[in-house]
Amino acid sequence: MFSHDAIWRALDALAERHRLSPSGLARRAGLDPTTFNKSKRQSADGRERWPSTESIAKVLDATGSSIEQFLELLRPGRPPGGLPEGNFPPQPGSIPLLGFAQAGAGGFFDDGGFPAGQGWDMVEFPAGPGRTVGVYALEIQGDSMMPLYRDGDVLIVDPGAQVRRGDRVVVKTRDGEVMAKVLARQTLRGIELLSLNPDHPNRTFESGEIDWIARIIWASQ
């Protein structure tokens, strides 16, 4: 039961159950985003690499899962199972959609910036087939992001993707403000954001002011 493959399958199943990628699961648990990547499961010389018990404990705590539930996922042939209440059932090619004005309200995202709660619409993922777990869409409202994004454009956001300097990102503050900016700098103390619209100022936030930050991976224009 506790084979190398079984442990990794159980972690993948736990990620899928919570609509996360392996990297998204690691990030939610406060681990390096590459901790659970497939490339980390074997060494360069082919030896098996196992996840640490500390990593598994952090994942269980971050997802609210019990050790009994994790052990259940280790059973041979066990499917990932249903999603917890408040999340979305997997539908190939479809993702949750929300307007920017709604996104600032509470209850639509979990602590990691992933879609949760009620009130979302569902739309087809316009970028074609691929991984849609945890990915969602935000519809631009207003002209504050002109000329790059116009009213009615749809941004595809992946909270599980690694964010780097120069990426276009969506940021939600603890005060409920949601904005699309360019990440200029990120440190342990805070972030600096460049405005997409020259008529709007650049922004700087301390880490404690940020609820979550997620990378924009596609936009309909």
PDB file of C-alpha atoms in Angstrom:
ATOM      1  CA  MET A   1       0.000   0.000   0.000  1.00  0.00           C
ATOM      2  CA  PHE A   2       2.803   2.424   0.882  1.00  0.00           C
ATOM      3  CA  SER A   3       4.660   2.111  -2.400  1.00  0.00           C
ATOM      4  CA  HIS A   4       6.407   5.033  -4.066  1.00  0.00           C
ATOM      5  CA  ASP A   5       3.831   5.193  -6.868  1.00  0.00           C
ATOM      6  CA  ALA A   6       0.899   4.902  -4.439  1.00  0.00           C
ATOM      7  CA  ILE A   7       2.078   7.827  -2.307  1.00  0.00           C
ATOM      8  CA  TRP A   8       2.492  10.091  -5.327  1.00  0.00           C
ATOM      9  CA  ARG A   9      -0.864   8.988  -6.788  1.00  0.00           C
ATOM     10  CA  ALA A  10      -2.516   9.842  -3.478  1.00  0.00           C
ATOM     11  CA  LEU A  11      -0.977  13.322  -3.499  1.00  0.00           C
ATOM     12  CA  ASP A  12      -2.096  13.853  -7.111  1.00  0.00           C
ATOM     13  CA  ALA A  13      -5.593  12.669  -6.175  1.00  0.00           C
ATOM     14  CA  LEU A  14      -5.692  15.032  -3.202  1.00  0.00           C
ATOM     15  CA  ALA A  15      -4.665  17.915  -5.456  1.00  0.00           C
ATOM     16  CA  GLU A  16      -7.362  17.024  -7.990  1.00  0.00           C
ATOM     17  CA  ARG A  17      -9.964  16.752  -5.242  1.00  0.00           C
ATOM     18  CA  HIS A  18      -9.258  20.354  -4.314  1.00  0.00           C
ATOM     19  CA  ARG A  19      -9.014  21.523  -7.946  1.00  0.00           C
ATOM     20  CA  LEU A  20      -5.282  22.119  -7.664  1.00  0.00           C
ATOM     21  CA  SER A  21      -2.241  21.245  -9.725  1.00  0.00           C
ATOM     22  CA  PRO A  22       0.660  19.563  -7.889  1.00  0.00           C
ATOM     23  CA  SER A  23       2.406  22.942  -7.780  1.00  0.00           C
ATOM     24  CA  GLY A  24      -0.778  24.618  -6.545  1.00  0.00           C
ATOM     25  CA  LEU A  25      -1.061  22.032  -3.777  1.00  0.00           C
ATOM     26  CA  ALA A  26       2.535  22.704  -2.735  1.00  0.00           C
ATOM     27  CA  ARG A  27       1.970  26.452  -2.711  1.00  0.00           C
ATOM     28  CA  ARG A  28      -1.159  26.142  -0.609  1.00  0.00           C
ATOM     29  CA  ALA A  29       0.834  24.094   1.909  1.00  0.00           C
ATOM     30  CA  GLY A  30       3.550  26.749   2.072  1.00  0.00           C
ATOM     31  CA  LEU A  31       6.071  24.605   0.213  1.00  0.00           C
ATOM     32  CA  ASP A  32       8.255  25.329  -2.798  1.00  0.00           C
ATOM     33  CA  PRO A  33       5.958  25.153  -5.882  1.00  0.00           C
ATOM     34  CA  THR A  34       8.160  22.461  -7.454  1.00  0.00           C
ATOM     35  CA  THR A  35       8.032  20.130  -4.416  1.00  0.00           C
ATOM     36  CA  PHE A  36       5.500  17.752  -5.981  1.00  0.00           C
ATOM     37  CA  ASN A  37       6.468  18.141  -9.638  1.00  0.00           C
ATOM     38  CA  LYS A  38       6.878  14.891 -11.559  1.00  0.00           C
ATOM     39  CA  SER A  39      10.508  15.776 -12.236  1.00  0.00           C
ATOM     40  CA  LYS A  40      11.147  15.677  -8.473  1.00  0.00           C
ATOM     41  CA  ARG A  41       9.874  12.118  -8.048  1.00  0.00           C
ATOM     42  CA  GLN A  42      13.043  10.477  -9.305  1.00  0.00           C
ATOM     43  CA  SER A  43      16.675  11.507  -9.067  1.00  0.00           C
ATOM     44  CA  ALA A  44      18.869  11.999 -12.109  1.00  0.00           C
ATOM     45  CA  ASP A  45      20.225   8.463 -11.716  1.00  0.00           C
ATOM     46  CA  GLY A  46      16.716   6.967 -11.585  1.00  0.00           C
ATOM     47  CA  ARG A  47      16.413   6.474  -7.834  1.00  0.00           C
ATOM     48  CA  GLU A  48      12.962   7.003  -6.313  1.00  0.00           C
ATOM     49  CA  ARG A  49      12.355  10.176  -4.338  1.00  0.00           C
ATOM     50  CA  TRP A  50       9.670  10.130  -1.659  1.00  0.00           C
ATOM     51  CA  PRO A  51       7.753  13.121  -0.283  1.00  0.00           C
ATOM     52  CA  SER A  52       8.713  13.859   3.321  1.00  0.00           C
ATOM     53  CA  THR A  53       6.292  13.206   6.167  1.00  0.00           C
ATOM     54  CA  GLU A  54       6.560  16.914   6.999  1.00  0.00           C
ATOM     55  CA  SER A  55       5.395  17.831   3.474  1.00  0.00           C
ATOM     56  CA  ILE A  56       2.451  15.427   3.691  1.00  0.00           C
ATOM     57  CA  ALA A  57       1.501  16.795   7.118  1.00  0.00           C
ATOM     58  CA  LYS A  58       1.526  20.366   5.771  1.00  0.00           C
ATOM     59  CA  VAL A  59      -0.622  19.331   2.805  1.00  0.00           C
ATOM     60  CA  LEU A  60      -3.186  17.629   5.022  1.00  0.00           C
ATOM     61  CA  ASP A  61      -3.350  20.683   7.265  1.00  0.00           C
ATOM     62  CA  ALA A  62      -3.652  23.095   4.322  1.00  0.00           C
ATOM     63  CA  THR A  63      -6.478  21.126   2.694  1.00  0.00           C
ATOM     64  CA  GLY A  64      -8.292  20.233   5.917  1.00  0.00           C
ATOM     65  CA  SER A  65      -7.854  16.523   5.175  1.00  0.00           C
ATOM     66  CA  SER A  66      -7.389  13.800   7.755  1.00  0.00           C
ATOM     67  CA  ILE A  67      -4.737  11.110   7.656  1.00  0.00           C
ATOM     68  CA  GLU A  68      -7.583   8.581   7.274  1.00  0.00           C
ATOM     69  CA  GLN A  69      -8.760  10.336   4.106  1.00  0.00           C
ATOM     70  CA  PHE A  70      -5.229  10.325   2.744  1.00  0.00           C
ATOM     71  CA  LEU A  71      -4.824   6.624   3.501  1.00  0.00           C
ATOM     72  CA  GLU A  72      -8.091   5.989   1.666  1.00  0.00           C
ATOM     73  CA  LEU A  73      -6.539   7.554  -1.442  1.00  0.00           C
ATOM     74  CA  LEU A  74      -3.700   5.043  -1.197  1.00  0.00           C
ATOM     75  CA  ARG A  75      -6.025   2.152  -1.914  1.00  0.00           C
ATOM     76  CA  PRO A  76      -5.282   0.557  -5.324  1.00  0.00           C
ATOM     77  CA  GLY A  77      -7.679   1.746  -8.018  1.00  0.00           C
ATOM     78  CA  ARG A  78      -9.197   4.356  -5.752  1.00  0.00           C
ATOM     79  CA  PRO A  79     -10.518   7.298  -7.836  1.00  0.00           C
ATOM     80  CA  PRO A  80      -9.929  10.854  -6.670  1.00  0.00           C
ATOM     81  CA  GLY A  81     -13.588  11.075  -5.579  1.00  0.00           C
ATOM     82  CA  GLY A  82     -15.852  14.076  -5.281  1.00  0.00           C
ATOM     83  CA  LEU A  83     -14.856  17.615  -4.558  1.00  0.00           C
ATOM     84  CA  PRO A  84     -15.551  19.183  -1.189  1.00  0.00           C
ATOM     85  CA  GLU A  85     -18.738  21.209  -0.893  1.00  0.00           C
ATOM     86  CA  GLY A  86     -18.364  24.701  -2.343  1.00  0.00           C
ATOM     87  CA  ASN A  87     -15.946  23.742  -5.123  1.00  0.00           C
ATOM     88  CA  PHE A  88     -16.764  22.928  -8.721  1.00  0.00           C
ATOM     89  CA  PRO A  89     -17.177  19.511 -10.342  1.00  0.00           C
ATOM     90  CA  PRO A  90     -14.663  18.834 -13.108  1.00  0.00           C
ATOM     91  CA  GLN A  91     -16.032  19.584 -16.560  1.00  0.00           C
ATOM     92  CA  PRO A  92     -13.581  19.156 -19.439  1.00  0.00           C
ATOM     93  CA  GLY A  93     -12.835  22.531 -21.012  1.00  0.00           C
ATOM     94  CA  SER A  94     -15.082  24.580 -18.680  1.00  0.00           C
ATOM     95  CA  ILE A  95     -13.929  26.975 -15.958  1.00  0.00           C
ATOM     96  CA  PRO A  96     -15.617  29.317 -13.454  1.00  0.00           C
ATOM     97  CA  LEU A  97     -16.282  32.927 -14.569  1.00  0.00           C
ATOM     98  CA  LEU A  98     -16.725  36.025 -12.403  1.00  0.00           C
ATOM     99  CA  GLY A  99     -16.847  39.755 -13.059  1.00  0.00           C
ATOM    100  CA  PHE A 100     -14.155  41.984 -11.568  1.00  0.00           C
ATOM    101  CA  ALA A 101     -16.733  43.912  -9.530  1.00  0.00           C
ATOM    102  CA  GLN A 102     -17.970  40.677  -7.926  1.00  0.00           C
ATOM    103  CA  ALA A 103     -14.443  39.416  -7.324  1.00  0.00           C
ATOM    104  CA  GLY A 104     -13.882  42.051  -4.666  1.00  0.00           C
ATOM    105  CA  ALA A 105     -16.704  40.689  -2.552  1.00  0.00           C
ATOM    106  CA  GLY A 106     -16.112  37.968   0.014  1.00  0.00           C
ATOM    107  CA  GLY A 107     -16.884  34.289  -0.417  1.00  0.00           C
ATOM    108  CA  PHE A 108     -15.755  33.754  -3.998  1.00  0.00           C
ATOM    109  CA  PHE A 109     -12.167  32.649  -3.274  1.00  0.00           C
ATOM    110  CA  ASP A 110     -10.403  30.493  -0.732  1.00  0.00           C
ATOM    111  CA  ASP A 111      -7.281  31.585   1.152  1.00  0.00           C
ATOM    112  CA  GLY A 112      -5.060  30.570  -1.770  1.00  0.00           C
ATOM    113  CA  GLY A 113      -6.981  32.589  -4.372  1.00  0.00           C
ATOM    114  CA  PHE A 114      -8.718  29.542  -5.846  1.00  0.00           C
ATOM    115  CA  PRO A 115     -12.419  29.669  -6.830  1.00  0.00           C
ATOM    116  CA  ALA A 116     -14.843  28.656  -4.097  1.00  0.00           C
ATOM    117  CA  GLY A 117     -18.358  29.399  -2.913  1.00  0.00           C
ATOM    118  CA  GLN A 118     -21.457  30.091  -4.968  1.00  0.00           C
ATOM    119  CA  GLY A 119     -22.433  32.608  -7.649  1.00  0.00           C
ATOM    120  CA  TRP A 120     -19.958  31.705 -10.387  1.00  0.00           C
ATOM    121  CA  ASP A 121     -20.941  31.208 -14.017  1.00  0.00           C
ATOM    122  CA  MET A 122     -19.200  28.542 -16.102  1.00  0.00           C
ATOM    123  CA  VAL A 123     -17.614  29.175 -19.499  1.00  0.00           C
ATOM    124  CA  GLU A 124     -15.632  27.116 -21.975  1.00  0.00           C
ATOM    125  CA  PHE A 125     -11.882  27.508 -21.691  1.00  0.00           C
ATOM    126  CA  PRO A 126     -11.217  29.415 -24.960  1.00  0.00           C
ATOM    127  CA  ALA A 127      -7.515  28.524 -25.156  1.00  0.00           C
ATOM    128  CA  GLY A 128      -8.293  24.942 -26.132  1.00  0.00           C
ATOM    129  CA  PRO A 129      -7.656  21.642 -24.344  1.00  0.00           C
ATOM    130  CA  GLY A 130      -5.287  21.455 -21.421  1.00  0.00           C
ATOM    131  CA  ARG A 131      -5.210  21.534 -17.656  1.00  0.00           C
ATOM    132  CA  THR A 132      -8.148  23.526 -16.276  1.00  0.00           C
ATOM    133  CA  VAL A 133      -7.967  22.442 -12.618  1.00  0.00           C
ATOM    134  CA  GLY A 134      -7.978  25.560 -10.434  1.00  0.00           C
ATOM    135  CA  VAL A 135      -8.028  27.898 -13.450  1.00  0.00           C
ATOM    136  CA  TYR A 136     -10.805  30.495 -13.678  1.00  0.00           C
ATOM    137  CA  ALA A 137     -11.888  33.517 -15.733  1.00  0.00           C
ATOM    138  CA  LEU A 138     -12.424  37.149 -14.762  1.00  0.00           C
ATOM    139  CA  GLU A 139     -14.383  39.532 -17.002  1.00  0.00           C
ATOM    140  CA  ILE A 140     -13.044  43.081 -17.285  1.00  0.00           C
ATOM    141  CA  GLN A 141     -15.521  45.778 -16.308  1.00  0.00           C
ATOM    142  CA  GLY A 142     -14.778  49.434 -17.011  1.00  0.00           C
ATOM    143  CA  ASP A 143     -11.805  51.151 -18.644  1.00  0.00           C
ATOM    144  CA  SER A 144      -9.255  51.208 -15.801  1.00  0.00           C
ATOM    145  CA  MET A 145      -7.088  48.638 -17.633  1.00  0.00           C
ATOM    146  CA  MET A 146      -7.158  50.314 -21.044  1.00  0.00           C
ATOM    147  CA  PRO A 147      -5.506  50.164 -23.506  1.00  0.00           C
ATOM    148  CA  LEU A 148      -4.291  46.624 -22.837  1.00  0.00           C
ATOM    149  CA  TYR A 149      -7.603  45.221 -21.573  1.00  0.00           C
ATOM    150  CA  ARG A 150     -10.998  46.623 -22.528  1.00  0.00           C
ATOM    151  CA  ASP A 151     -14.438  46.349 -20.998  1.00  0.00           C
ATOM    152  CA  GLY A 152     -15.751  42.835 -21.701  1.00  0.00           C
ATOM    153  CA  ASP A 153     -12.339  41.168 -22.206  1.00  0.00           C
ATOM    154  CA  VAL A 154     -11.888  37.924 -20.285  1.00  0.00           C
ATOM    155  CA  LEU A 155      -8.711  37.098 -18.372  1.00  0.00           C
ATOM    156  CA  ILE A 156      -7.796  33.481 -17.652  1.00  0.00           C
ATOM    157  CA  VAL A 157      -6.106  33.235 -14.258  1.00  0.00           C
ATOM    158  CA  ASP A 158      -4.092  30.356 -12.790  1.00  0.00           C
ATOM    159  CA  PRO A 159      -3.505  30.718  -9.023  1.00  0.00           C
ATOM    160  CA  GLY A 160      -1.301  27.615  -9.073  1.00  0.00           C
ATOM    161  CA  ALA A 161       1.194  29.068 -11.564  1.00  0.00           C
ATOM    162  CA  GLN A 162       4.504  30.441 -10.351  1.00  0.00           C
ATOM    163  CA  VAL A 163       4.604  34.250 -10.450  1.00  0.00           C
ATOM    164  CA  ARG A 164       7.735  36.031 -11.679  1.00  0.00           C
ATOM    165  CA  ARG A 165       8.816  39.604 -12.247  1.00  0.00           C
ATOM    166  CA  GLY A 166       7.262  40.991 -15.427  1.00  0.00           C
ATOM    167  CA  ASP A 167       4.207  38.709 -15.309  1.00  0.00           C
ATOM    168  CA  ARG A 168       0.742  40.143 -15.728  1.00  0.00           C
ATOM    169  CA  VAL A 169      -1.112  39.305 -12.555  1.00  0.00           C
ATOM    170  CA  VAL A 170      -4.403  39.705 -10.758  1.00  0.00           C
ATOM    171  CA  VAL A 171      -4.066  40.897  -7.165  1.00  0.00           C
ATOM    172  CA  LYS A 172      -6.696  40.968  -4.434  1.00  0.00           C
ATOM    173  CA  THR A 173      -6.045  43.051  -1.337  1.00  0.00           C
ATOM    174  CA  ARG A 174      -7.391  42.317   2.131  1.00  0.00           C
ATOM    175  CA  ASP A 175      -9.592  45.405   1.702  1.00  0.00           C
ATOM    176  CA  GLY A 176     -11.360  43.684  -1.206  1.00  0.00           C
ATOM    177  CA  GLU A 177      -9.772  45.598  -4.088  1.00  0.00           C
ATOM    178  CA  VAL A 178      -9.101  43.484  -7.199  1.00  0.00           C
ATOM    179  CA  MET A 179      -6.768  44.709  -9.915  1.00  0.00           C
ATOM    180  CA  ALA A 180      -4.799  43.513 -12.953  1.00  0.00           C
ATOM    181  CA  LYS A 181      -1.232  44.810 -13.007  1.00  0.00           C
ATOM    182  CA  VAL A 182       2.316  43.899 -14.021  1.00  0.00           C
ATOM    183  CA  LEU A 183       4.477  42.520 -11.220  1.00  0.00           C
ATOM    184  CA  ALA A 184       7.534  44.783 -11.008  1.00  0.00           C
ATOM    185  CA  ARG A 185       9.050  43.434  -7.789  1.00  0.00           C
ATOM    186  CA  GLN A 186       8.173  40.976  -5.047  1.00  0.00           C
ATOM    187  CA  THR A 187       9.979  40.526  -1.740  1.00  0.00           C
ATOM    188  CA  LEU A 188       9.125  39.117   1.671  1.00  0.00           C
ATOM    189  CA  ARG A 189       8.088  42.615   2.725  1.00  0.00           C
ATOM    190  CA  GLY A 190       5.745  43.404  -0.152  1.00  0.00           C
ATOM    191  CA  ILE A 191       5.149  43.871  -3.865  1.00  0.00           C
ATOM    192  CA  GLU A 192       5.434  46.638  -6.447  1.00  0.00           C
ATOM    193  CA  LEU A 193       2.915  46.707  -9.293  1.00  0.00           C
ATOM    194  CA  LEU A 194       3.000  48.591 -12.601  1.00  0.00           C
ATOM    195  CA  SER A 195      -0.292  49.905 -13.919  1.00  0.00           C
ATOM    196  CA  LEU A 196      -1.562  48.735 -17.316  1.00  0.00           C
ATOM    197  CA  ASN A 197      -3.244  52.104 -17.837  1.00  0.00           C
ATOM    198  CA  PRO A 198      -0.922  55.153 -17.874  1.00  0.00           C
ATOM    199  CA  ASP A 199      -3.756  57.245 -16.390  1.00  0.00           C
ATOM    200  CA  HIS A 200      -3.714  55.082 -13.247  1.00  0.00           C
ATOM    201  CA  PRO A 201      -0.849  55.091 -10.728  1.00  0.00           C
ATOM    202  CA  ASN A 202       1.510  52.239  -9.992  1.00  0.00           C
ATOM    203  CA  ARG A 203       0.837  50.550  -6.659  1.00  0.00           C
ATOM    204  CA  THR A 204       2.933  49.300  -3.758  1.00  0.00           C
ATOM    205  CA  PHE A 205       1.633  47.008  -1.022  1.00  0.00           C
ATOM    206  CA  GLU A 206       3.087  45.452   2.092  1.00  0.00           C
ATOM    207  CA  SER A 207       2.777  41.659   2.346  1.00  0.00           C
ATOM    208  CA  GLY A 208       0.125  41.926   5.062  1.00  0.00           C
ATOM    209  CA  GLU A 209      -2.108  43.960   2.746  1.00  0.00           C
ATOM    210  CA  ILE A 210      -2.258  41.258   0.046  1.00  0.00           C
ATOM    211  CA  ASP A 211      -4.905  38.542   0.130  1.00  0.00           C
ATOM    212  CA  TRP A 212      -3.550  36.687  -2.924  1.00  0.00           C
ATOM    213  CA  ILE A 213      -1.760  37.156  -6.225  1.00  0.00           C
ATOM    214  CA  ALA A 214      -2.277  34.978  -9.337  1.00  0.00           C
ATOM    215  CA  ARG A 215      -0.789  34.969 -12.825  1.00  0.00           C
ATOM    216  CA  ILE A 216      -2.795  35.819 -15.948  1.00  0.00           C
ATOM    217  CA  ILE A 217      -2.120  33.032 -18.471  1.00  0.00           C
ATOM    218  CA  TRP A 218      -4.419  34.091 -21.333  1.00  0.00           C
ATOM    219  CA  ALA A 219      -6.706  36.943 -22.373  1.00  0.00           C
ATOM    220  CA  SER A 220      -9.472  37.266 -24.962  1.00  0.00           C
ATOM    221  CA  GLN A 221      -8.862  40.422 -26.987  1.00  0.00           C
TER     222      GLN A 221
END
